XYZ file of C-alpha atoms in Angstrom:
388
model
C -172.471 -63.969 15.181
C -170.895 -67.332 14.379
C -172.829 -69.954 13.462
C -174.553 -72.761 15.634
C -172.492 -76.137 15.279
C -174.987 -78.711 14.092
C -175.542 -81.185 16.385
C -175.189 -85.248 14.815
C -176.119 -88.546 16.001
C -176.240 -91.871 14.778
C -179.606 -93.154 13.359
C -180.626 -96.608 12.935
C -182.454 -97.233 9.590
C -184.103 -99.870 7.680
C -183.524 -101.129 3.592
C -186.045 -103.871 2.269
C -184.652 -105.416 -1.096
C -186.030 -108.405 -2.549
C -184.595 -111.816 -1.551
C -182.496 -113.421 -3.959
C -182.394 -110.670 -7.065
C -178.840 -108.715 -7.455
C -178.975 -105.348 -6.940
C -178.783 -103.581 -10.415
C -175.545 -100.684 -11.245
C -178.539 -98.069 -11.578
C -180.222 -99.471 -8.070
C -176.739 -98.748 -6.045
C -176.677 -95.359 -7.635
C -179.980 -94.409 -6.886
C -179.778 -95.597 -3.594
C -176.963 -93.249 -2.479
C -178.293 -90.633 -4.518
C -181.265 -91.289 -1.845
C -179.198 -91.323 0.884
C -177.609 -87.699 -0.106
C -180.988 -86.489 -0.641
C -182.887 -87.642 2.879
C -179.905 -87.541 5.041
C -177.559 -85.263 3.474
C -174.524 -87.716 3.350
C -171.755 -88.004 0.790
C -171.496 -90.376 -1.964
C -168.334 -92.062 0.025
C -170.200 -92.192 3.415
C -173.406 -93.560 1.880
C -171.701 -96.249 0.452
C -169.407 -97.106 3.480
C -172.528 -97.269 5.304
C -174.190 -99.737 2.812
C -171.326 -101.856 3.005
C -171.236 -102.350 6.868
C -175.246 -103.329 6.667
C -175.122 -105.558 3.773
C -172.023 -107.463 5.367
C -173.648 -107.155 8.276
C -176.587 -109.019 6.855
C -174.087 -111.909 5.220
C -174.829 -110.304 1.836
C -171.847 -109.692 -0.731
C -172.043 -106.181 -2.593
C -169.784 -103.861 -3.723
C -170.786 -99.959 -3.946
C -169.492 -97.295 -6.747
C -167.118 -94.518 -5.139
C -167.600 -90.754 -5.491
C -165.780 -90.333 -8.728
C -167.526 -93.290 -10.250
C -171.307 -91.924 -8.717
C -170.830 -88.161 -10.037
C -170.240 -89.670 -13.640
C -172.540 -91.721 -13.716
C -175.326 -88.862 -12.435
C -174.415 -87.081 -15.506
C -175.092 -89.779 -18.051
C -178.257 -91.429 -16.613
C -180.570 -89.318 -14.935
C -182.771 -90.382 -11.900
C -185.377 -89.401 -9.729
C -185.005 -89.845 -5.698
C -187.469 -89.896 -2.765
C -187.596 -86.202 -1.645
C -188.937 -86.447 2.074
C -189.930 -88.729 4.539
C -193.210 -88.809 6.607
C -191.769 -90.782 9.623
C -188.226 -89.327 10.322
C -188.220 -91.406 13.792
C -188.843 -94.487 12.629
C -187.225 -94.637 8.995
C -188.170 -97.885 6.490
C -187.459 -97.442 2.886
C -187.781 -100.527 0.302
C -186.110 -100.730 -3.140
C -188.800 -101.767 -5.707
C -188.120 -101.950 -9.499
C -185.365 -99.522 -9.343
C -187.733 -97.384 -6.886
C -186.927 -96.405 -3.391
C -190.424 -95.817 -1.694
C -191.013 -94.936 2.119
C -192.509 -98.454 3.234
C -191.999 -100.899 5.873
C -192.018 -104.481 4.426
C -190.783 -106.516 7.821
C -193.846 -108.656 7.503
C -193.226 -109.716 3.691
C -191.148 -112.868 3.297
C -189.989 -111.849 -0.335
C -188.095 -109.024 1.273
C -184.564 -109.030 3.163
C -184.153 -106.734 5.914
C -180.855 -104.504 6.106
C -180.120 -102.719 9.145
C -178.093 -99.618 8.414
C -176.419 -96.807 10.561
C -176.224 -93.192 9.394
C -175.223 -89.946 10.703
C -177.954 -87.312 11.016
C -178.472 -83.659 12.029
C -180.707 -83.832 15.168
C -182.619 -80.662 13.739
C -183.677 -82.733 10.736
C -184.156 -85.937 12.677
C -185.227 -85.395 16.036
C -184.412 -87.943 18.445
C -186.060 -90.262 20.841
C -186.826 -87.552 23.254
C -187.996 -84.816 21.203
C -190.782 -87.266 20.092
C -191.601 -88.512 23.766
C -191.368 -84.587 24.768
C -194.535 -84.100 26.352
C -194.855 -87.575 28.788
C -190.733 -86.861 29.432
C -192.388 -83.056 30.738
C -194.987 -84.712 32.521
C -192.807 -87.327 34.644
C -190.111 -83.789 35.149
C -192.721 -82.216 36.432
C -192.420 -84.379 39.919
C -188.904 -83.051 39.627
C -188.064 -81.822 43.612
C -187.891 -78.117 43.225
C -186.362 -77.449 46.762
C -182.816 -76.259 46.221
C -181.394 -79.066 48.397
C -182.574 -81.355 45.866
C -182.437 -79.472 42.885
C -179.288 -80.721 41.614
C -179.527 -84.164 42.537
C -183.178 -84.368 41.012
C -182.162 -83.259 37.801
C -179.283 -85.386 37.592
C -181.386 -88.239 38.450
C -184.174 -87.306 36.072
C -181.533 -86.769 32.863
C -179.724 -90.066 33.805
C -182.960 -91.893 33.347
C -183.700 -90.055 30.011
C -180.265 -90.648 28.548
C -180.530 -94.369 29.528
C -183.521 -95.095 27.811
C -182.524 -93.296 24.586
C -181.076 -95.022 21.924
C -177.247 -95.703 22.476
C -176.319 -93.723 19.575
C -178.028 -90.550 21.019
C -177.015 -90.616 24.502
C -174.220 -88.457 23.888
C -176.749 -85.547 23.324
C -178.417 -85.377 26.686
C -176.202 -83.479 29.542
C -177.653 -84.559 33.083
C -178.056 -81.056 34.492
C -180.322 -78.280 35.512
C -179.426 -75.772 32.700
C -180.136 -78.702 29.902
C -183.313 -79.341 31.133
C -184.208 -75.860 30.919
C -182.954 -75.606 27.032
C -184.249 -78.657 25.868
C -187.436 -79.569 27.525
C -188.621 -76.559 28.857
C -189.949 -77.277 32.948
C -193.684 -78.786 32.653
C -195.827 -76.617 34.515
C -197.980 -78.774 36.646
C -199.851 -77.168 39.544
C -198.775 -78.263 42.595
C -199.625 -77.243 46.023
C -197.266 -75.824 48.620
C -196.925 -77.652 52.097
C -198.033 -80.773 51.071
C -196.702 -84.368 52.308
C -196.739 -85.721 48.862
C -197.363 -84.932 45.023
C -199.443 -86.402 42.343
C -199.081 -87.067 38.871
C -201.610 -89.137 36.834
C -200.318 -90.783 33.795
C -202.532 -91.993 30.748
C -200.813 -93.285 27.521
C -202.519 -93.817 24.284
C -200.985 -97.380 22.819
C -201.663 -98.864 19.684
C -203.854 -101.994 19.129
C -202.731 -105.381 19.065
C -203.023 -106.675 15.435
C -203.383 -110.119 16.551
C -206.441 -109.027 19.174
C -209.936 -107.916 18.315
C -210.562 -105.786 21.034
C -209.014 -102.459 21.632
C -206.085 -101.698 24.146
C -207.002 -99.615 27.122
C -204.334 -96.856 27.525
C -201.764 -97.698 30.228
C -202.249 -95.695 33.247
C -200.509 -94.810 36.470
C -200.661 -92.792 39.260
C -197.026 -90.996 40.500
C -196.614 -90.081 44.062
C -193.526 -88.492 45.245
C -192.930 -87.785 49.132
C -191.812 -84.109 49.743
C -188.691 -85.459 51.296
C -187.667 -87.918 48.329
C -186.082 -87.764 45.220
C -188.059 -90.593 43.733
C -191.879 -91.418 43.467
C -194.059 -94.225 43.986
C -195.781 -95.881 40.806
C -199.152 -96.802 41.548
C -201.097 -98.948 39.058
C -205.296 -99.391 39.407
C -207.195 -102.346 39.643
C -210.579 -102.739 38.344
C -212.551 -105.289 39.542
C -215.788 -106.246 37.850
C -217.928 -102.649 38.387
C -220.428 -101.269 36.379
C -217.981 -98.522 35.385
C -213.979 -98.148 35.961
C -211.596 -94.963 34.700
C -211.544 -96.197 31.406
C -215.038 -95.399 30.877
C -214.160 -91.414 31.762
C -211.479 -91.576 29.458
C -212.556 -90.564 26.284
C -215.403 -88.065 27.657
C -214.245 -84.911 26.911
C -216.057 -83.423 30.297
C -214.544 -86.052 32.663
C -212.415 -84.181 35.243
C -210.351 -85.475 38.318
C -209.591 -84.155 41.785
C -206.501 -86.024 43.936
C -206.405 -85.320 47.486
C -204.209 -86.918 50.731
C -205.241 -87.202 54.296
C -202.306 -87.094 56.659
C -202.935 -89.034 59.838
C -199.514 -88.996 61.595
C -197.497 -91.289 59.646
C -199.884 -93.031 57.317
C -201.422 -91.244 54.157
C -204.794 -91.829 52.180
C -204.463 -90.986 48.835
C -208.131 -90.305 47.374
C -208.574 -89.581 43.263
C -212.142 -89.007 42.408
C -213.309 -88.792 38.965
C -216.791 -87.354 37.735
C -218.280 -86.148 34.426
C -221.681 -84.450 33.135
C -222.828 -88.194 32.612
C -221.755 -90.101 35.784
C -221.617 -90.295 39.135
C -218.315 -89.904 40.788
C -216.160 -92.819 40.929
C -213.595 -92.975 43.576
C -210.315 -94.925 43.782
C -207.895 -94.758 46.894
C -204.668 -96.259 48.112
C -202.983 -95.883 51.722
C -199.203 -95.520 52.678
C -197.660 -95.768 55.917
C -194.355 -94.489 57.183
C -191.818 -96.267 59.463
C -189.465 -95.052 61.383
C -186.607 -97.314 63.144
C -186.459 -96.147 66.936
C -183.674 -93.381 67.605
C -180.598 -94.728 68.900
C -178.347 -92.068 71.086
C -174.623 -92.319 71.616
C -174.263 -93.128 75.391
C -171.581 -90.628 75.440
C -173.011 -87.504 74.198
C -176.639 -88.520 74.278
C -177.073 -87.487 70.612
C -178.906 -89.555 67.732
C -176.357 -91.776 66.467
C -178.248 -91.268 63.045
C -180.444 -88.301 61.656
C -183.639 -89.141 61.877
C -184.738 -89.570 57.979
C -188.639 -89.292 56.596
C -190.324 -89.368 53.230
C -192.773 -86.478 53.771
C -192.782 -84.029 56.769
C -194.168 -85.501 60.050
C -194.777 -82.295 61.397
C -197.556 -81.191 59.233
C -201.119 -80.795 60.521
C -203.256 -84.215 60.382
C -205.537 -82.722 57.870
C -206.946 -83.509 54.226
C -204.514 -82.083 51.439
C -205.772 -80.893 47.726
C -203.636 -82.120 45.087
C -205.376 -81.700 42.056
C -208.309 -80.198 41.834
C -211.060 -80.491 39.328
C -208.471 -81.227 36.040
C -209.847 -82.349 32.550
C -208.482 -85.990 32.281
C -207.506 -85.375 28.699
C -205.051 -82.825 29.681
C -203.175 -86.105 31.294
C -203.284 -88.204 28.050
C -200.118 -88.166 26.323
C -197.974 -90.656 23.764
C -194.915 -92.883 24.232
C -192.622 -94.806 22.071
C -190.228 -97.161 22.600
C -186.469 -96.762 21.518
C -187.598 -98.934 18.389
C -190.558 -96.773 17.588
C -193.373 -99.003 19.034
C -196.276 -97.954 20.654
C -198.238 -101.301 21.342
C -199.120 -101.678 25.170
C -196.557 -104.168 25.770
C -193.655 -101.681 24.638
C -195.207 -98.611 26.401
C -195.334 -100.610 29.941
C -191.864 -101.480 29.281
C -190.442 -98.332 28.309
C -192.643 -97.037 31.598
C -191.058 -99.517 33.722
C -187.720 -98.624 32.610
C -188.568 -95.188 34.069
C -189.453 -96.784 37.313
C -186.399 -98.256 37.844
C -184.635 -95.081 37.559
C -186.715 -92.922 39.416
C -189.078 -94.521 41.784
C -188.129 -95.403 45.141
C -186.134 -98.477 45.203
C -187.560 -102.031 45.306
C -190.751 -101.750 44.354
C -191.353 -102.628 40.563
C -189.819 -105.952 41.150
C -192.623 -107.302 43.120
C -196.080 -107.301 42.554
C -196.927 -106.211 46.016
C -193.529 -105.196 47.389
C -193.337 -105.551 51.275
C -191.345 -101.860 51.785
C -190.232 -98.778 49.473
C -186.446 -98.074 50.046
C -185.675 -94.775 49.341
C -181.891 -93.466 48.516
C -181.668 -92.386 51.581
C -182.577 -95.175 53.642
C -185.812 -94.384 54.905
C -188.502 -96.915 54.772
C -192.438 -96.735 54.231
C -194.733 -99.583 54.143
C -197.523 -99.585 51.831
C -200.844 -100.797 53.221
C -202.238 -100.930 49.592
C -199.926 -100.703 46.425
C -203.127 -100.475 43.963
C -205.438 -98.355 43.650
C -209.224 -99.770 44.297
């Protein structure tokens, strides 16, 4: 059986060195040996990466070639860092002829050197692997209907590809086969024959170091009309009430249900929260589907354009259950930016990048958009864009 060909990618790492302090010969050989141990680089490849990085940082430096490094190793023993605790965001610091895993970005006595190294993705998982859970949750909204299948997976994986670091984008193939083999379809409980699907997204965020108050998680509800490729992201509005959704997040007994009530071309989406200690809390939002008048060809009597709709208007005018008493904790996941940051600003910015690709067009550039426009041209008008 032939061996699997390794998949390589370029990865950005950071090396910190003391300012106004020249590197010793020993330090240079130590760094090269460390790069060989951690990243599997040959001495020449390590030296080339260091030459480019130091040049970009406007630092003149020369680095030993393979033969000189080999000779030095036999005469001067040294110990290298054996492994990394954080393979997603690599920070190395040279301190007194020792390389340690440490980020000294906030220390003015150190200078940062940005370096690019080539690594095996089996050893250094790419960005999509780090954020696999949230990506699978977003993928849970992909249309499973055959008529949308290929386009939906292409649209979704192109979003993941575009958001990923540039050096990792070649790994992702925007098709259903790649999705199934690398991400595995997220099994969400989705009812059949409903006008809309829903996915509640809750993302943990790091606290802001400049703020004494803990940051609330990022929350949004994603609604995908049954006949659309994209979804509608709905924000939560929490006016001054006795309690809101954040009060329920960290109680392991909290659960939620989502229903949609159809009234002709109008949908009322309701999310109910409850737990053992508190009474039920309800959020609602309303959207309306607006159809253009059908114009018939005067010669044939047939419509000039086919009727386009975002959900099947022929479905009965009843209340549909989308999610029934699911634990709120099941919706909590993590998300990092391509720079490895997970503060609230970075998380919301990364989410917005997903929305720009996957949401119905024209809705995230405005606080309260006047209409959502799908790629097919159908329009829906939100009575309320925010759940309250």
